[in-house]
CSV table of C-alpha atoms in Angstrom, one decimal:
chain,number,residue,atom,x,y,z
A,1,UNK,CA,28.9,4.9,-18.7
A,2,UNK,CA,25.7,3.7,-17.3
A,3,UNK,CA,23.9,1.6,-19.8
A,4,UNK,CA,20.3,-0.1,-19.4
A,5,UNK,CA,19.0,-3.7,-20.0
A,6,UNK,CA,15.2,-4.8,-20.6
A,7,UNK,CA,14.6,-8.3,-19.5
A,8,UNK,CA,11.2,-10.0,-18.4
A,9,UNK,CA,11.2,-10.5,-14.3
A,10,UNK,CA,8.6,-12.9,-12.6
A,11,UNK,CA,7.6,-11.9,-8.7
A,12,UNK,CA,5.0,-13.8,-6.9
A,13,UNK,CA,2.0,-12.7,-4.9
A,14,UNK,CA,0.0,-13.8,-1.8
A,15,UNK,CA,-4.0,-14.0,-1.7
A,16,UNK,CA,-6.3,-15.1,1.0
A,17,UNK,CA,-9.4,-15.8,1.3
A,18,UNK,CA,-11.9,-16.5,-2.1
A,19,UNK,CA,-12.8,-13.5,-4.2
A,20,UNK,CA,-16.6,-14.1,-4.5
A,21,UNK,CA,-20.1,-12.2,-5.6
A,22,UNK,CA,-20.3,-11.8,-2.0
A,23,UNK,CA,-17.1,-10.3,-1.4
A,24,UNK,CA,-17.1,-6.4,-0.5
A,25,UNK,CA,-13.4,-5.5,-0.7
A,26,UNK,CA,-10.7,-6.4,-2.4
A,27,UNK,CA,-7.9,-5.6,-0.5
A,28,UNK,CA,-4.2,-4.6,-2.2
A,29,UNK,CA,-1.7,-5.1,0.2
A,30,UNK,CA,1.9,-3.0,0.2
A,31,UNK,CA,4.2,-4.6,2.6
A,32,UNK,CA,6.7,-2.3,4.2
A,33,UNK,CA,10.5,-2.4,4.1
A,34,UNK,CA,11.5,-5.5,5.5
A,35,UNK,CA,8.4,-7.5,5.0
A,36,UNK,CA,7.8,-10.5,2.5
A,37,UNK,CA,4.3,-10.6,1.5
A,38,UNK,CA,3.8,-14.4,3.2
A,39,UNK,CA,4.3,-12.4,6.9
A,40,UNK,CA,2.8,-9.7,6.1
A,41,UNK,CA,-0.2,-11.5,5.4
A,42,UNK,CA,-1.2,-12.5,8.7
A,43,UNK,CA,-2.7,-9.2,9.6
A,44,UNK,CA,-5.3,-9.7,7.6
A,45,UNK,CA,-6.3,-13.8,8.5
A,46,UNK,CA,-8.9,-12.7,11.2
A,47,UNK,CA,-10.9,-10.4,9.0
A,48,UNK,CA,-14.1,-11.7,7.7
A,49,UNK,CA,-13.4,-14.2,5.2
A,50,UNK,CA,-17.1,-13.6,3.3
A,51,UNK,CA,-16.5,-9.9,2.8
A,52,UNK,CA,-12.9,-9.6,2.0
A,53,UNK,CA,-10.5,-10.9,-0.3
A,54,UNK,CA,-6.9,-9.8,0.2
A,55,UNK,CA,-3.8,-9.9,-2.0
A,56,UNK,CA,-0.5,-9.3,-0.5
A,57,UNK,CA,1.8,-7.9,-3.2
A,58,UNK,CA,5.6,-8.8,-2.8
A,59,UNK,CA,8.5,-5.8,-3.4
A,60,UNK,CA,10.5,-7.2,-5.7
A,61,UNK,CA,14.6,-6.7,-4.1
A,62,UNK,CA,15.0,-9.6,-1.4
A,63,UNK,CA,17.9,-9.2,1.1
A,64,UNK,CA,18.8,-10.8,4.3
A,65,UNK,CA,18.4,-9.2,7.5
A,66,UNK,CA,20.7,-9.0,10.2
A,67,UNK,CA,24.0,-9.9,11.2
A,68,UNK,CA,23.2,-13.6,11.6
A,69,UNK,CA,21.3,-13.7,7.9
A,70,UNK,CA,18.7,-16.0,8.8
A,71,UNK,CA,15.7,-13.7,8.1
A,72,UNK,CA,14.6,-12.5,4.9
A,73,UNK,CA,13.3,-8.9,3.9
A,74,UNK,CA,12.4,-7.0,0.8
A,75,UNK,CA,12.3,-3.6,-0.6
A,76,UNK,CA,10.0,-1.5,-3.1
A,77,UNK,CA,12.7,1.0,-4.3
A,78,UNK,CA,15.4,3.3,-2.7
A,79,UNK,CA,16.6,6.7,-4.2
A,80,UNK,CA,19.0,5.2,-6.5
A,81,UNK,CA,16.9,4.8,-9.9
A,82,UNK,CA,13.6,5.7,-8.3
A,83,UNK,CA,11.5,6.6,-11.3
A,84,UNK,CA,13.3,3.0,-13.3
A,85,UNK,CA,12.1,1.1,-10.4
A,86,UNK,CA,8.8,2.4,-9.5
A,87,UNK,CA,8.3,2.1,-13.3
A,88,UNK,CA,9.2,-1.5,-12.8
A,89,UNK,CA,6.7,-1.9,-9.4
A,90,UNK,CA,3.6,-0.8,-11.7
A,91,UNK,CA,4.2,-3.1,-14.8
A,92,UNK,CA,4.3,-6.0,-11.5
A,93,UNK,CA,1.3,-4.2,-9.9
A,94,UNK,CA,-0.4,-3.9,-13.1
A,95,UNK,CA,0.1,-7.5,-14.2
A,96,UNK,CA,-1.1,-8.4,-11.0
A,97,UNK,CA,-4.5,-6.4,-11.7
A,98,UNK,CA,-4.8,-8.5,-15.0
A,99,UNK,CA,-4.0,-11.7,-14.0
A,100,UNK,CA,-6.9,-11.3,-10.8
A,101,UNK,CA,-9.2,-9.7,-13.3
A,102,UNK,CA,-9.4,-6.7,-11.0
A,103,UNK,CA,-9.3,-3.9,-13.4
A,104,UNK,CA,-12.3,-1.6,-13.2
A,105,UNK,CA,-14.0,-3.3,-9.9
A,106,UNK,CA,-15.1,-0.5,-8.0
A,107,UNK,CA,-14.5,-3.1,-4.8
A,108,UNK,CA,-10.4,-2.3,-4.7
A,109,UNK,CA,-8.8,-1.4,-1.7
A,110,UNK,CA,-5.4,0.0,-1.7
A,111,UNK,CA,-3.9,-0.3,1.7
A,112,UNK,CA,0.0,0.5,2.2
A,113,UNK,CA,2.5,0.1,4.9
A,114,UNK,CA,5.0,2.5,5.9
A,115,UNK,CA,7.0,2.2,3.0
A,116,UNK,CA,4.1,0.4,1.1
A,117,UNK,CA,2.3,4.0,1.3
A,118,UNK,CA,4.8,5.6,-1.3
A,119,UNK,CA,3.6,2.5,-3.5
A,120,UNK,CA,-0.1,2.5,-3.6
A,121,UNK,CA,-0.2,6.3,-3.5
A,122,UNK,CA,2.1,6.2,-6.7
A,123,UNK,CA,0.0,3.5,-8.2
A,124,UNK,CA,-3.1,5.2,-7.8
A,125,UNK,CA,-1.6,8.2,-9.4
A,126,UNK,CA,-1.1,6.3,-12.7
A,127,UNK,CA,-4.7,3.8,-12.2
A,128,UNK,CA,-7.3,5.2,-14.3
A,129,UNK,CA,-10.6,3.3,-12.3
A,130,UNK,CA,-12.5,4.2,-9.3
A,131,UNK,CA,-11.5,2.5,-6.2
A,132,UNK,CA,-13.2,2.2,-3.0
A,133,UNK,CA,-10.6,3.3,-0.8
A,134,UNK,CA,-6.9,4.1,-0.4
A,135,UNK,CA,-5.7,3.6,3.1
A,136,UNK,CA,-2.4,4.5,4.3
A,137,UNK,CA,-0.6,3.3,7.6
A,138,UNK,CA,2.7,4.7,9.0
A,139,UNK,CA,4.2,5.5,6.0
A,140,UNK,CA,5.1,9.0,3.9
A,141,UNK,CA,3.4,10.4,1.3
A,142,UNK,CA,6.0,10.7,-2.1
A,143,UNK,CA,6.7,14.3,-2.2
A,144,UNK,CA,6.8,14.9,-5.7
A,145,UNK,CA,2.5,14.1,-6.0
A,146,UNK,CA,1.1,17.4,-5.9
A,147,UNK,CA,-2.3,19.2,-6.6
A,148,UNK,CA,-3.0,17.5,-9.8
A,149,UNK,CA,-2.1,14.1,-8.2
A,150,UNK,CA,-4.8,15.2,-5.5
A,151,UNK,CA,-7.7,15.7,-8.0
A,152,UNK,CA,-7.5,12.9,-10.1
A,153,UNK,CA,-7.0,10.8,-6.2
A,154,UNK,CA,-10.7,12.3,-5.4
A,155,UNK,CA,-11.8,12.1,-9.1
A,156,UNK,CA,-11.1,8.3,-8.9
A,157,UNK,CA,-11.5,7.0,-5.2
A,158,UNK,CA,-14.4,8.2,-3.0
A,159,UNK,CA,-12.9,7.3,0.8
A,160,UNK,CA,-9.5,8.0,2.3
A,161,UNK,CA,-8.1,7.1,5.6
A,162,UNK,CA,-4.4,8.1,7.2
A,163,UNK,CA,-3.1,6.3,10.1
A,164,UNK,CA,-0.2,7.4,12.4
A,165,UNK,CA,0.7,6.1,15.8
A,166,UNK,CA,1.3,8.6,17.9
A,167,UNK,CA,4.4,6.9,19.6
A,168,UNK,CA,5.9,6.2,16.0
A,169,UNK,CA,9.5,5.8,17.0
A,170,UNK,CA,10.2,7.0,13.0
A,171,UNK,CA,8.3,10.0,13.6
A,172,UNK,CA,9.3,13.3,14.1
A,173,UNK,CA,7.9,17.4,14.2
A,174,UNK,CA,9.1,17.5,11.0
A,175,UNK,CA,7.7,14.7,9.2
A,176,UNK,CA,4.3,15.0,10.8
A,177,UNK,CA,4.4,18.9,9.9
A,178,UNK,CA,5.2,18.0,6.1
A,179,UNK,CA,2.3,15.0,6.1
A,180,UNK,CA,0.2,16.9,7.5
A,181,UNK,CA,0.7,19.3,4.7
A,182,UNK,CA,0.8,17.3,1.9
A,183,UNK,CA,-2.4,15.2,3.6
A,184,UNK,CA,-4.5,18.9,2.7
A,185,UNK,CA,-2.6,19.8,-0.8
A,186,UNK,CA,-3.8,16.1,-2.0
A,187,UNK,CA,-6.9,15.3,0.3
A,188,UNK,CA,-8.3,18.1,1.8
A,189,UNK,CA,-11.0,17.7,4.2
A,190,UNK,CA,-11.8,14.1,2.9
A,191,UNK,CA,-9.3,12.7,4.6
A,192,UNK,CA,-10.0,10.8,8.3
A,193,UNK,CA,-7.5,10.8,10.2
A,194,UNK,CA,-6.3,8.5,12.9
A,195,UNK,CA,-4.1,8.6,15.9
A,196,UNK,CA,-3.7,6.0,17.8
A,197,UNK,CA,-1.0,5.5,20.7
A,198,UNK,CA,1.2,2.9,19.3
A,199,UNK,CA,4.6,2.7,18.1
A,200,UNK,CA,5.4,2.0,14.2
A,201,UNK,CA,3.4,-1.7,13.8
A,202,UNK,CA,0.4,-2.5,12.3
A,203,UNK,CA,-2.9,-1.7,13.7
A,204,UNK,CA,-4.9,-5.2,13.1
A,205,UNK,CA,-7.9,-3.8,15.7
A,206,UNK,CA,-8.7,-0.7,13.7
A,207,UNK,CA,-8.0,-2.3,10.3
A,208,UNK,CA,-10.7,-4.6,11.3
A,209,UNK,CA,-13.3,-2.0,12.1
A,210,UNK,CA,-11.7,0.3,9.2
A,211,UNK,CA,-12.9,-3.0,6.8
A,212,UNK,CA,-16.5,-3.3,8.5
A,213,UNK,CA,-17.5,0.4,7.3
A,214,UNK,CA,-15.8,0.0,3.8
């Protein structure tokens, strides 16, 4: 018999930079499997430090990595209690939003990761405020969002941007077929798109150019 406990859980969170008048996005970071939020941060130290304000969120199941068990990793969810734990990830994503006083500044920037995409797609599926942009980098869309999902996406964020290397070693003809169909169920035409040749890594050049036109 599988039985279930409630219990209060405390996660920590990485910020950089000052979140200002002056600041012009207020970036919401997804790690993806593997990452801890204080690497993953790093990307983001050469963006402008006057416009942006970043906060690195940190998956909440922490395991080493490795045969030696040196390094440390972390994980969103898997596909055993998906809907318990995601349901889990938004009270943490939530609190988050409350505790930066973020909720209902139009200056929010959800950016996920590879696996960090199935979070802030699934986050902006429950977030009732307009966002400025939802940006998703090597990473697959959750296939249970569908057309509904897509509407209240463009009834609540006006930009959105899909990156996939086109050397993505995790890649294949099927998965890009099935992104590239769910990208136009939930996006349509107001999604830009871009390719560029590298393998499955972050892209800090275009991320910086990406945060110059936000």
């Amino acid at each position: 018999m599988i039985k279930t406990a409630s219990y209060n859980h405390t996660n920590s969170y990485e910020t950089l930079f000052r979140l200002t008048n002056e600041t012009k996005n207020i970036w919401i970071c997804f790690h993806g499997l593997g990452y801890l939020s204080a690497y993953f941060k790093r990307y983001f130290e050469s963006f402008d430090s006057n416009e942006n304000y970043v906060i690195v969120l940190q998956a909440p199941s922490k395991s080493y990595l490795g045969k030696d068990f040196k390094h440390v990793g972390a994980c969103w969810l898997t596909k055993v209690d998906t809907h318990q734990e995601m349901s889990n990830n938004l009270n943490y994503i939530n609190e988050v939003f409350r505790l930066e006083n973020l909720v209902g500044d139009h200056r929010v920037v959800l950016f996920g990761y590879s696996q960090g995409v199935s979070i802030a797609t699934r986050f902006l599926k429950t977030y009732q405020q307009d966002i400025k942009a939802l940006i998703m980098h090597s990473g697959s869309i959750p296939q249970e969002l569908d057309l509904n999902d897509g509407r209240h996406f463009k009834k609540h964020c006006s930009r959105f941007i899909h990156i996939a290397g086109t050397l993505d070693e995790y890649a294949n003809d099927v998965l890009i077929e099935r992104e590239k169909e769910k990208i136009e169920l939930l996006f349509g035409e107001n999604c830009e798109l871009h390719r560029p040749e590298i393998k499955h890594v972050v892209h800090i050049p275009l991320l910086q150019e990406i945060a110059k036109t936000l």
